[in-house]
Amino acid sequence: MSDVELTPDEVRHVASLARLGLDDVEVERLGRELTSILGHVNTIAQLPIADVPPTKHANPHGDALRSDVARSGAPRQEALANAPDPTAEGFRVPPIGA
Amino acid sequence: MSGAWQRDGYEAVIGLEIHVQLATASKMFCGCPNRYGDEPNTNVCMVCLAHPGALPVANAEAVRQSARVGLALGCRIPDASEFSRKQYFYPDSPKAYQISQYDQPLCAEGSFHVPGEGAFTVRITRAHLEEDAAKMIHAGGDAGRIQGSAGSVVDFNRAGTPLLEIVTEPDIRSPEQARRFLTLLRATVVAIGASDCDMEKGSLRADANVSIRPIGSEEYGTKTELKNMNSFRFLERGIEAELERQLALVRAGEAVRQETLHFDPATGGLTSLRSKEEAHDYRYFPEPDLLPVTQDQDGLAALAGQLPELPVARFARLTGIGLPEATALLLATEPELAAYFDDLAARIGDPKVAANWVLGELQAHLNADGLTADASPVTPERLAGLVALVVDGTINQTSAKEVFQALVEDTAATAAAVVEERDLGQVGGADELGAIVDEVLAAHPEEVEAFRGGREQVIGFLVGQCMKASGGRADAKALQGLLRERLSA
Ligand SMILES: [Zn+2]
């Protein structure tokens, strides 16, 4: 399997999906770092793992469900305490799509 | 196929995506109350506000109710399903991802039959569990409109409440079928008790994928997605408008563009929405904070056995006991009305008479007073008392309506007591009626002459006069019989 080389455009695309603004120097550096990480994954992919199911969870047991019981959460004052621009009732956010 | 939308050689191809808010006590992944209408941001915690380190735990009841709905839709419930993260940035999503299900949904392929005239079947692609988003309260501009807003306030009470998303195959062929399908689906979910499916409160929301194609074609045309059709009527009208728009484009030789459209009920128009995320690149991946949900097939069989009578089965039962299809379908899709009907029919032993009362006098009163059948002051027991008085001839239909109204107004009254108190008992015996008839005939010699001369319709006038003389308490049929007897003598 050949190594994957991320192009600067791919790095910018991923950055825009993650809402990250990168300058050209960062694009170049992160391109190198991401390529190296993908290369590491490729090394794993070369192992004989065709019969191994994907390990999505470290815990082998299924079904950690909770019963449907309501309890009160955080008081509103506390919930709003860390908001940068709260109103008396809620979290104010900037206009969207302006 | 009956009821299909077909114009100028094109047919409609419609699929629905339906979001059902599950009626659990607590949210999907935390213990906050799942309650509509509370003060903003009073049902929130570190989990549903997405504070760092807070971990979700799935609600067992949401899983159970979803499986019940899946079983009612004929779905396969796989042994294991899995949660995934759907990434998007929007203030209604505090984590910047929504916990949903992707390639391993809770309910897989099913099918749903809509009976009655022009019956049709819609395949169900999947039904999966996810969490609802927060509610945006937009300041400035029109309520609910995003563009031109001066800023927004977010209410996280709804964030993280359990949603079941039901996706259909594009098997629906007309706006009318879409409405019929959704009506029956709603009735089914309500009968199960999984949700109140109140479209006004948003606990049932439907989006439609709409396209057209040449009749007979196997391929699909480019589809658009319609959002915000928050009533059955808007769903039908919105799809109709979109089909017409697409047909006009195609006839003008233009291409239909894939886009998301917002239906405006006020104008009946459709406006294009910006997509939430470019190219819908949601980058789903398995949710590492939640374990798979497993199902045991014996448990599912037991769950299926405990389902209540569903509307499709109710429709079959009601047509089976002789109700007309339209009547049966009406009752089958109105759970409260159907329960009322069953109770009343069992009390009076005559389904047709019961259906007439339920869909006549009772429904008129429910509509006028904005009530559901289970909340009516005229309980099946009280109405059965009234029906019995009509059936045994104690009162006539006109008096019955008056008694019904009295039962609505005075919740303590019984039909028998009202009849006695207001002296509404039918003027009964042949003697009493005979005297009235003789009196009326004597007072109207010209009409008598006309009738004998062949003017049959005069009988109606004479019956009316007799009824008036009886104070509206006579049996019209008996009066007519007596009149004919006397006039032919
Ligand atoms: Zn919470």
Coordinates of C-alpha atoms and ligand atoms in Angstrom, one line a residue:
Chain A
M1 CA 0.0 0.0 0.0
S2 CA 1.4 3.3 -1.0
D3 CA 1.6 6.2 1.4
V4 CA -1.1 8.9 1.1
E5 CA 0.1 12.4 0.5
L6 CA -2.4 15.0 1.5
T7 CA -2.5 18.0 -0.9
P8 CA -2.7 21.6 0.4
D9 CA -6.3 21.7 -1.0
E10 CA -7.3 18.7 0.9
V11 CA -5.9 20.2 4.1
R12 CA -7.8 23.4 3.5
H13 CA -11.0 21.4 2.9
V14 CA -10.7 19.5 6.1
A15 CA -9.9 22.7 7.9
S16 CA -13.0 24.4 6.5
L17 CA -15.2 21.5 7.6
A18 CA -13.7 21.9 11.1
R19 CA -14.1 25.7 10.9
L20 CA -10.4 26.3 11.3
G21 CA -8.7 29.2 9.6
L22 CA -5.1 28.2 8.5
D23 CA -2.4 30.3 7.0
D24 CA -0.2 28.9 4.2
V25 CA 2.6 28.0 6.7
E26 CA 0.1 26.0 8.8
V27 CA -1.3 24.3 5.8
E28 CA 2.1 23.1 4.8
R29 CA 3.0 21.9 8.4
L30 CA -0.3 20.2 9.1
G31 CA -0.2 18.6 5.6
R32 CA 3.0 17.0 6.6
E33 CA 1.7 15.9 10.1
L34 CA -1.5 14.5 8.8
T35 CA 0.3 12.6 6.0
S36 CA 2.5 11.1 8.7
I37 CA -0.6 10.0 10.8
L38 CA -2.3 8.5 7.8
G39 CA 1.0 6.7 7.0
H40 CA 0.9 5.2 10.5
V41 CA -2.7 4.0 9.9
N42 CA -1.5 2.5 6.6
T43 CA 1.2 0.5 8.5
I44 CA -1.6 -1.0 10.7
A45 CA -3.6 -1.8 7.6
Q46 CA -0.8 -3.9 6.3
L47 CA -1.2 -6.4 9.2
P48 CA -3.3 -9.5 8.6
I49 CA -6.5 -8.0 10.1
A50 CA -9.0 -9.0 7.5
D51 CA -10.8 -11.3 9.9
V52 CA -10.7 -8.9 12.9
P53 CA -13.9 -7.0 13.4
P54 CA -13.5 -3.3 13.9
T55 CA -12.9 -2.4 17.6
K56 CA -15.1 0.5 18.1
H57 CA -15.3 0.2 21.8
A58 CA -12.8 -0.9 24.4
N59 CA -15.6 -2.3 26.5
P60 CA -16.7 -5.7 25.1
H61 CA -20.1 -5.6 26.7
G62 CA -23.2 -4.1 25.0
D63 CA -26.1 -2.4 26.5
A64 CA -25.2 0.2 29.0
L65 CA -28.7 1.7 29.2
R66 CA -30.3 3.8 31.9
S67 CA -33.9 3.6 33.0
D68 CA -36.1 6.4 32.0
V69 CA -36.2 8.4 35.2
A70 CA -36.2 12.2 35.1
R71 CA -34.2 14.2 37.6
S72 CA -33.6 17.9 37.7
G73 CA -30.5 19.2 35.9
A74 CA -28.6 22.3 36.4
P75 CA -30.2 25.5 37.7
R76 CA -30.5 28.0 34.9
Q77 CA -28.2 30.5 36.5
E78 CA -25.5 27.9 36.7
A79 CA -26.2 26.7 33.2
L80 CA -25.8 30.2 31.8
A81 CA -22.8 31.1 34.0
N82 CA -20.2 30.2 31.4
A83 CA -22.0 31.7 28.5
P84 CA -20.1 34.6 26.9
D85 CA -23.3 36.6 26.2
P86 CA -26.3 35.3 28.1
T87 CA -29.8 36.8 28.3
A88 CA -31.9 36.3 31.5
E89 CA -33.3 33.1 29.9
G90 CA -30.8 31.8 27.4
F91 CA -27.6 31.7 25.4
R92 CA -27.3 34.5 22.9
V93 CA -25.5 33.7 19.7
P94 CA -24.4 36.0 16.9
P95 CA -26.7 36.4 13.8
I96 CA -26.5 33.5 11.4
G97 CA -25.9 33.7 7.7
A98 CA -25.6 37.5 7.8
Chain B
M1 CA -52.7 3.0 -9.8
S2 CA -55.6 5.0 -8.3
G3 CA -54.7 8.3 -6.7
A4 CA -51.4 8.7 -8.5
W5 CA -50.2 12.2 -9.6
Q6 CA -49.5 12.1 -13.3
R7 CA -49.2 15.1 -15.7
D8 CA -48.0 15.4 -19.2
G9 CA -46.4 12.0 -19.2
Y10 CA -44.6 12.5 -15.9
E11 CA -45.3 10.8 -12.5
A12 CA -44.5 11.9 -9.0
V13 CA -41.9 10.0 -6.9
I14 CA -42.0 10.9 -3.2
G15 CA -40.3 9.7 -0.1
L16 CA -40.8 10.9 3.4
E17 CA -38.5 11.5 6.4
I18 CA -40.5 11.6 9.5
H19 CA -39.2 12.8 12.9
V20 CA -41.2 11.6 15.9
Q21 CA -40.5 13.0 19.4
L22 CA -40.7 10.1 21.8
A23 CA -42.8 10.6 24.9
T24 CA -40.3 9.5 27.4
A25 CA -40.0 11.0 30.9
S26 CA -36.3 11.9 30.4
K27 CA -34.0 12.9 27.6
M28 CA -32.2 10.5 25.2
F29 CA -28.7 10.5 26.8
C30 CA -29.3 12.3 30.2
G31 CA -31.9 12.4 33.0
C32 CA -33.2 15.9 32.2
P33 CA -37.0 16.0 31.9
N34 CA -38.3 15.6 28.4
R35 CA -41.1 18.2 28.6
Y36 CA -42.5 20.7 26.1
G37 CA -43.4 24.2 27.0
D38 CA -41.2 24.7 30.2
E39 CA -39.3 28.0 30.8
P40 CA -36.3 28.2 28.5
N41 CA -33.1 26.4 29.7
T42 CA -34.7 24.9 32.8
N43 CA -34.3 21.3 31.7
V44 CA -30.6 21.2 31.0
C45 CA -27.5 19.6 32.5
M46 CA -23.8 19.2 31.7
V47 CA -24.6 16.3 29.3
C48 CA -27.1 18.1 27.1
L49 CA -25.2 21.3 27.3
A50 CA -22.1 19.4 26.1
H51 CA -19.7 20.3 28.9
P52 CA -16.3 18.7 28.5
G53 CA -16.1 15.2 30.0
A54 CA -19.9 14.7 30.4
L55 CA -20.8 11.3 29.1
P56 CA -24.1 10.2 27.5
V57 CA -26.0 7.1 28.6
A58 CA -28.8 5.8 26.3
N59 CA -32.4 5.8 27.6
A60 CA -33.8 2.2 27.7
E61 CA -37.4 3.4 27.3
A62 CA -36.6 5.3 24.1
V63 CA -35.0 2.1 22.7
R64 CA -38.0 0.1 23.7
Q65 CA -40.6 2.5 22.2
S66 CA -38.6 2.7 19.0
A67 CA -38.5 -1.0 18.7
R68 CA -42.3 -1.1 19.2
V69 CA -42.8 1.4 16.4
G70 CA -40.4 -0.5 14.2
L71 CA -42.3 -3.7 14.8
A72 CA -45.6 -2.0 13.9
L73 CA -44.0 -0.8 10.7
G74 CA -43.0 -4.4 9.9
C75 CA -39.3 -3.6 10.3
R76 CA -36.6 -6.1 11.0
I77 CA -34.9 -5.3 14.3
P78 CA -31.3 -6.3 14.1
D79 CA -29.5 -8.0 16.9
A80 CA -27.3 -5.0 17.4
S81 CA -27.5 -1.3 16.5
E82 CA -25.0 1.4 17.0
F83 CA -24.8 5.2 17.6
S84 CA -22.8 7.5 15.3
R85 CA -21.7 11.1 15.4
K86 CA -23.1 13.3 12.7
Q87 CA -20.9 16.4 12.5
Y88 CA -22.3 19.9 11.8
F89 CA -21.8 23.3 13.1
Y90 CA -24.9 25.2 14.2
P91 CA -25.9 26.9 17.5
D92 CA -28.7 24.3 18.0
S93 CA -26.1 21.6 18.4
P94 CA -23.9 22.2 21.5
K95 CA -21.5 19.4 20.8
A96 CA -21.0 20.4 17.1
Y97 CA -22.2 16.9 16.4
Q98 CA -25.6 15.1 16.8
I99 CA -25.7 11.6 18.2
S100 CA -27.6 9.6 15.6
Q101 CA -27.4 6.2 13.9
Y102 CA -25.8 5.6 10.6
D103 CA -25.1 2.2 9.1
Q104 CA -26.6 0.2 11.9
P105 CA -30.0 1.6 12.7
L106 CA -32.3 0.2 15.4
C107 CA -35.0 -0.7 12.8
A108 CA -34.2 -1.9 9.3
E109 CA -36.4 -2.6 6.2
G110 CA -40.1 -2.7 6.8
S111 CA -43.3 -2.0 4.9
F112 CA -46.5 -0.1 5.8
H113 CA -49.9 -0.7 4.1
V114 CA -52.5 2.0 3.7
P115 CA -55.9 0.4 3.2
G116 CA -59.1 1.8 1.8
E117 CA -59.9 3.0 -1.6
G118 CA -56.8 3.0 -3.8
A119 CA -54.9 1.1 -1.1
F120 CA -51.1 1.2 -1.4
T121 CA -47.9 0.0 0.4
V122 CA -44.9 2.1 1.3
R123 CA -41.6 0.3 2.0
I124 CA -39.8 1.6 5.1
T125 CA -36.0 2.1 4.6
R126 CA -35.1 2.4 8.3
A127 CA -36.1 3.9 11.6
H128 CA -33.3 5.2 13.8
L129 CA -32.9 6.9 17.1
E130 CA -31.2 10.2 17.5
E131 CA -31.2 13.3 19.7
D132 CA -33.2 16.4 18.9
A133 CA -31.5 19.8 18.5
A134 CA -32.0 22.9 20.7
K135 CA -34.6 25.5 19.8
M136 CA -33.4 28.8 18.3
I137 CA -35.4 31.8 19.3
H138 CA -34.7 34.3 16.6
A139 CA -34.8 38.0 17.6
G140 CA -36.0 40.4 15.0
G141 CA -37.3 39.6 11.5
D142 CA -40.2 37.1 11.1
A143 CA -40.6 34.5 13.8
G144 CA -38.6 31.4 12.8
R145 CA -36.9 33.1 9.9
I146 CA -33.1 33.0 10.0
Q147 CA -32.0 35.5 7.4
G148 CA -32.2 39.1 8.6
S149 CA -32.3 38.1 12.3
A150 CA -30.6 40.4 14.7
G151 CA -29.2 37.6 16.7
S152 CA -30.7 34.5 18.4
V153 CA -31.2 33.0 21.8
V154 CA -30.8 29.3 22.2
D155 CA -33.1 27.2 24.5
F156 CA -31.6 23.8 25.2
N157 CA -34.7 22.3 26.8
R158 CA -35.3 20.3 23.6
A159 CA -31.6 19.5 23.0
G160 CA -31.0 15.8 23.5
T161 CA -34.6 14.7 23.7
P162 CA -35.2 11.4 21.9
L163 CA -36.3 11.4 18.2
L164 CA -37.2 8.5 16.1
E165 CA -36.5 9.2 12.4
I166 CA -38.5 7.1 10.0
V167 CA -37.3 7.0 6.4
T168 CA -39.4 5.7 3.6
E169 CA -38.5 4.4 0.2
P170 CA -39.7 6.7 -2.7
D171 CA -42.9 4.6 -3.1
I172 CA -45.4 7.4 -2.7
R173 CA -47.0 8.6 -5.9
S174 CA -49.1 11.6 -5.1
P175 CA -49.4 14.4 -2.5
E176 CA -52.7 12.8 -1.4
Q177 CA -50.9 9.5 -0.8
A178 CA -48.3 11.3 1.3
R179 CA -51.0 12.8 3.5
R180 CA -52.8 9.4 3.8
F181 CA -49.6 7.6 4.7
L182 CA -48.6 10.2 7.3
T183 CA -52.1 10.2 8.8
L184 CA -52.1 6.4 9.3
L185 CA -48.5 6.4 10.5
R186 CA -49.3 9.1 13.0
A187 CA -52.4 7.1 14.2
T188 CA -50.2 4.0 14.6
V189 CA -47.5 5.8 16.7
V190 CA -50.2 7.4 18.8
A191 CA -51.9 4.0 19.3
I192 CA -48.6 2.5 20.4
G193 CA -48.2 5.4 22.9
A194 CA -44.7 6.2 21.7
S195 CA -45.5 9.8 21.0
D196 CA -48.4 12.3 21.0
C197 CA -47.4 13.2 17.4
D198 CA -48.7 16.7 17.8
M199 CA -47.7 18.5 14.6
E200 CA -48.4 21.9 16.1
K201 CA -45.9 21.3 19.0
G202 CA -43.5 19.8 16.6
S203 CA -43.6 16.3 18.0
L204 CA -44.3 15.0 14.5
R205 CA -42.3 16.6 11.7
A206 CA -42.2 15.5 8.1
D207 CA -39.8 16.3 5.3
A208 CA -40.4 15.1 1.8
N209 CA -38.0 14.1 -1.0
V210 CA -39.8 15.0 -4.2
S211 CA -38.9 14.3 -7.9
I212 CA -40.7 13.6 -11.1
R213 CA -39.9 11.1 -13.9
P214 CA -41.4 10.0 -17.2
I215 CA -44.2 7.5 -16.5
G216 CA -42.8 4.0 -16.8
S217 CA -39.2 5.0 -16.2
E218 CA -37.3 3.0 -13.6
E219 CA -34.8 5.7 -13.0
Y220 CA -35.3 8.6 -10.5
G221 CA -35.1 12.2 -11.4
T222 CA -33.2 14.8 -9.4
K223 CA -34.9 15.3 -6.1
T224 CA -35.5 18.2 -3.9
E225 CA -36.0 18.2 -0.1
L226 CA -39.0 20.0 1.3
K227 CA -39.0 21.1 4.9
N228 CA -41.3 22.7 7.4
M229 CA -44.6 21.2 6.4
N230 CA -46.1 21.2 9.9
S231 CA -49.6 20.1 9.1
F232 CA -51.2 17.4 6.9
R233 CA -52.7 20.1 4.7
F234 CA -49.3 21.9 4.2
L235 CA -47.6 18.6 3.5
E236 CA -50.1 17.9 0.7
R237 CA -50.0 21.5 -0.6
G238 CA -46.2 21.8 -0.4
I239 CA -45.6 18.6 -2.4
E240 CA -48.2 19.6 -4.9
A241 CA -46.5 23.0 -5.4
E242 CA -43.1 21.4 -5.8
L243 CA -44.4 18.9 -8.3
E244 CA -45.9 21.7 -10.4
R245 CA -42.6 23.7 -10.1
Q246 CA -40.5 20.7 -11.3
L247 CA -42.9 20.0 -14.1
A248 CA -42.8 23.6 -15.3
L249 CA -38.9 23.4 -15.3
V250 CA -38.8 20.2 -17.2
R251 CA -41.3 21.4 -19.8
A252 CA -39.2 24.5 -20.3
G253 CA -36.2 22.3 -21.0
E254 CA -34.5 23.2 -17.7
A255 CA -32.9 20.9 -15.2
V256 CA -34.2 20.4 -11.6
R257 CA -31.5 21.4 -9.2
Q258 CA -30.9 19.4 -6.1
E259 CA -31.7 21.7 -3.2
T260 CA -33.5 22.1 0.1
L261 CA -36.7 24.1 0.0
H262 CA -38.7 25.7 2.7
F263 CA -42.5 25.7 2.3
D264 CA -44.2 29.0 3.3
P265 CA -47.8 28.2 4.3
A266 CA -48.8 31.9 4.1
T267 CA -47.9 32.3 0.4
G268 CA -47.9 28.6 -0.7
G269 CA -44.4 29.3 -2.1
L270 CA -41.1 27.5 -1.8
T271 CA -37.9 29.2 -1.0
S272 CA -34.4 27.7 -1.3
L273 CA -32.5 27.3 2.0
R274 CA -28.7 27.4 2.4
S275 CA -27.5 24.0 3.4
K276 CA -26.4 23.6 7.0
E277 CA -23.1 22.1 5.9
E278 CA -21.4 22.2 2.6
A279 CA -22.1 19.2 0.4
H280 CA -23.7 17.5 3.5
D281 CA -20.3 16.3 4.5
Y282 CA -21.4 15.0 7.9
R283 CA -18.4 12.8 8.5
Y284 CA -20.3 10.1 10.4
F285 CA -18.2 7.9 12.6
P286 CA -19.1 5.5 15.4
E287 CA -19.9 7.2 18.7
P288 CA -17.1 6.1 21.1
D289 CA -19.0 7.2 24.2
L290 CA -21.9 4.8 23.7
L291 CA -21.9 1.0 23.5
P292 CA -24.0 -0.8 20.8
V293 CA -27.6 -1.6 21.7
T294 CA -28.3 -5.3 21.5
Q295 CA -31.7 -6.9 21.0
D296 CA -32.8 -10.4 22.0
Q297 CA -35.2 -11.8 19.4
D298 CA -37.3 -13.5 22.1
G299 CA -37.8 -10.2 23.9
L300 CA -38.8 -8.6 20.6
A301 CA -41.3 -11.3 19.9
A302 CA -42.8 -10.6 23.3
L303 CA -42.8 -6.9 22.6
A304 CA -44.6 -7.5 19.3
G305 CA -47.2 -9.6 21.1
Q306 CA -47.9 -6.8 23.5
L307 CA -48.7 -4.2 20.9
P308 CA -52.2 -2.7 21.1
E309 CA -54.6 -3.0 18.2
L310 CA -53.1 -1.0 15.4
P311 CA -55.1 1.2 13.0
V312 CA -54.6 -1.1 10.0
A313 CA -56.0 -4.0 12.1
R314 CA -58.8 -1.8 13.5
F315 CA -59.8 -0.9 9.9
A316 CA -60.0 -4.6 9.0
R317 CA -62.1 -5.3 12.1
L318 CA -64.5 -2.4 11.6
T319 CA -65.1 -3.2 7.9
G320 CA -65.5 -6.8 9.1
I321 CA -68.5 -5.8 11.4
G322 CA -70.1 -4.0 8.5
L323 CA -69.0 -0.4 8.7
P324 CA -68.4 1.3 5.4
E325 CA -64.7 1.7 4.4
A326 CA -64.8 5.5 4.8
T327 CA -66.3 5.3 8.3
A328 CA -63.9 2.5 9.3
L329 CA -60.9 4.5 8.1
L330 CA -62.0 7.6 10.0
L331 CA -62.3 5.7 13.2
A332 CA -59.1 3.7 12.6
T333 CA -57.0 6.9 12.3
E334 CA -58.5 8.7 15.3
P335 CA -57.4 6.6 18.3
E336 CA -59.5 8.5 20.9
L337 CA -62.6 8.4 18.7
A338 CA -62.0 4.7 18.0
A339 CA -61.7 3.9 21.7
Y340 CA -64.9 5.8 22.3
F341 CA -66.7 4.0 19.5
D342 CA -65.6 0.6 20.8
D343 CA -66.9 1.4 24.3
L344 CA -70.2 2.8 22.9
A345 CA -70.7 -0.1 20.4
A346 CA -70.2 -2.6 23.2
R347 CA -72.7 -0.9 25.4
I348 CA -75.5 -0.6 22.8
G349 CA -74.6 -3.7 20.8
D350 CA -75.1 -2.1 17.4
P351 CA -71.9 -0.9 15.6
K352 CA -73.7 1.1 12.9
V353 CA -75.9 3.0 15.3
A354 CA -72.8 3.7 17.4
A355 CA -70.8 4.9 14.4
N356 CA -73.6 7.2 13.4
W357 CA -73.6 8.8 16.9
V358 CA -69.8 9.0 17.2
L359 CA -69.3 10.6 13.7
G360 CA -72.4 12.7 13.9
E361 CA -73.5 14.3 17.1
L362 CA -70.4 13.5 19.2
Q363 CA -67.9 14.6 16.6
A364 CA -69.8 17.9 16.0
H365 CA -69.6 18.6 19.7
L366 CA -65.9 17.7 19.9
N367 CA -65.1 19.9 17.0
A368 CA -67.1 22.8 18.4
D369 CA -65.6 22.5 21.9
G370 CA -62.1 21.6 20.7
L371 CA -62.0 18.4 22.7
T372 CA -60.8 14.9 22.0
A373 CA -63.3 12.1 22.6
D374 CA -61.7 10.9 25.8
A375 CA -62.2 14.4 27.3
S376 CA -65.8 14.7 26.4
P377 CA -68.2 15.2 29.3
V378 CA -70.6 12.9 27.4
T379 CA -69.0 9.6 28.3
P380 CA -69.9 6.5 26.3
E381 CA -71.9 5.4 29.3
R382 CA -74.1 8.6 29.3
L383 CA -74.5 8.5 25.5
A384 CA -75.5 4.8 25.7
G385 CA -78.3 5.8 28.0
L386 CA -79.5 8.3 25.5
V387 CA -79.2 5.9 22.5
A388 CA -81.2 3.4 24.4
L389 CA -84.1 5.9 24.8
V390 CA -84.1 6.4 21.0
V391 CA -83.9 2.7 20.2
D392 CA -86.9 1.8 22.5
G393 CA -88.9 4.7 21.0
T394 CA -89.1 6.8 24.2
I395 CA -87.9 9.8 22.4
N396 CA -87.5 10.8 18.7
Q397 CA -84.4 12.0 16.9
T398 CA -85.1 15.7 17.3
S399 CA -85.5 15.3 21.1
A400 CA -82.4 13.1 21.2
K401 CA -80.3 16.1 19.9
E402 CA -81.8 18.3 22.6
V403 CA -81.0 15.7 25.2
F404 CA -77.4 15.3 23.9
Q405 CA -76.9 19.1 24.2
A406 CA -78.2 18.9 27.8
L407 CA -75.7 16.1 28.6
V408 CA -72.9 18.3 27.3
E409 CA -74.1 21.3 29.4
D410 CA -74.9 19.4 32.6
T411 CA -72.3 16.8 33.4
A412 CA -74.4 15.4 36.2
A413 CA -77.5 14.8 34.2
T414 CA -78.6 11.5 32.8
A415 CA -80.6 11.1 29.5
A416 CA -83.6 9.6 31.3
A417 CA -83.7 12.5 33.8
V418 CA -83.5 15.1 31.1
V419 CA -86.3 13.4 29.2
E420 CA -88.5 13.3 32.3
E421 CA -87.7 16.8 33.4
R422 CA -88.3 18.4 30.0
D423 CA -91.2 16.1 29.2
L424 CA -89.6 15.0 26.0
G425 CA -91.1 11.5 26.0
Q426 CA -92.7 10.7 22.6
V427 CA -96.4 11.3 22.4
G428 CA -96.9 7.7 22.2
G429 CA -100.1 5.6 22.0
A430 CA -102.3 5.4 18.9
D431 CA -105.1 7.3 20.7
E432 CA -103.0 10.3 21.5
L433 CA -101.5 10.5 18.0
G434 CA -104.8 9.7 16.5
A435 CA -106.4 12.7 18.2
I436 CA -103.6 15.0 16.9
V437 CA -104.0 13.7 13.4
D438 CA -107.8 14.2 13.4
E439 CA -107.4 17.7 14.6
V440 CA -104.9 18.6 11.9
L441 CA -106.9 17.0 9.2
A442 CA -110.0 18.9 10.3
A443 CA -108.0 22.2 10.3
H444 CA -106.6 21.7 6.7
P445 CA -109.4 20.6 4.4
E446 CA -107.7 22.1 1.3
E447 CA -104.5 20.1 1.8
V448 CA -106.6 17.0 2.4
E449 CA -108.4 17.6 -0.8
A450 CA -105.1 18.2 -2.7
F451 CA -103.6 14.9 -1.3
R452 CA -106.6 12.9 -2.3
G453 CA -106.3 14.6 -5.7
G454 CA -102.9 13.1 -6.1
R455 CA -100.5 15.7 -4.7
E456 CA -98.5 13.2 -2.6
Q457 CA -96.0 15.8 -1.3
V458 CA -98.7 17.5 0.8
I459 CA -98.1 14.6 3.3
G460 CA -94.9 16.3 4.4
F461 CA -96.7 19.5 5.3
L462 CA -99.3 17.5 7.3
V463 CA -96.7 15.5 9.2
G464 CA -95.0 18.9 10.0
Q465 CA -98.3 20.3 11.4
C466 CA -98.9 17.1 13.5
M467 CA -95.3 17.3 14.8
K468 CA -95.9 20.9 15.8
A469 CA -99.1 20.1 17.6
S470 CA -97.3 17.3 19.5
G471 CA -94.6 19.8 20.7
G472 CA -92.0 18.1 18.5
R473 CA -92.4 14.9 20.5
A474 CA -94.1 12.6 18.1
D475 CA -92.5 9.8 16.0
A476 CA -92.5 11.2 12.5
K477 CA -92.8 7.7 11.0
A478 CA -95.8 6.8 13.1
L479 CA -97.5 10.1 12.2
Q480 CA -97.0 9.5 8.5
G481 CA -98.5 6.0 8.9
L482 CA -101.5 7.3 10.7
L483 CA -102.1 10.1 8.2
R484 CA -102.0 7.8 5.2
E485 CA -104.3 5.4 7.0
R486 CA -106.9 8.2 7.6
L487 CA -106.5 9.8 4.2
S488 CA -107.0 6.6 2.3
A489 CA -110.0 5.7 4.4
Ligands
ZN1 ZN -29.5 17.0 30.3

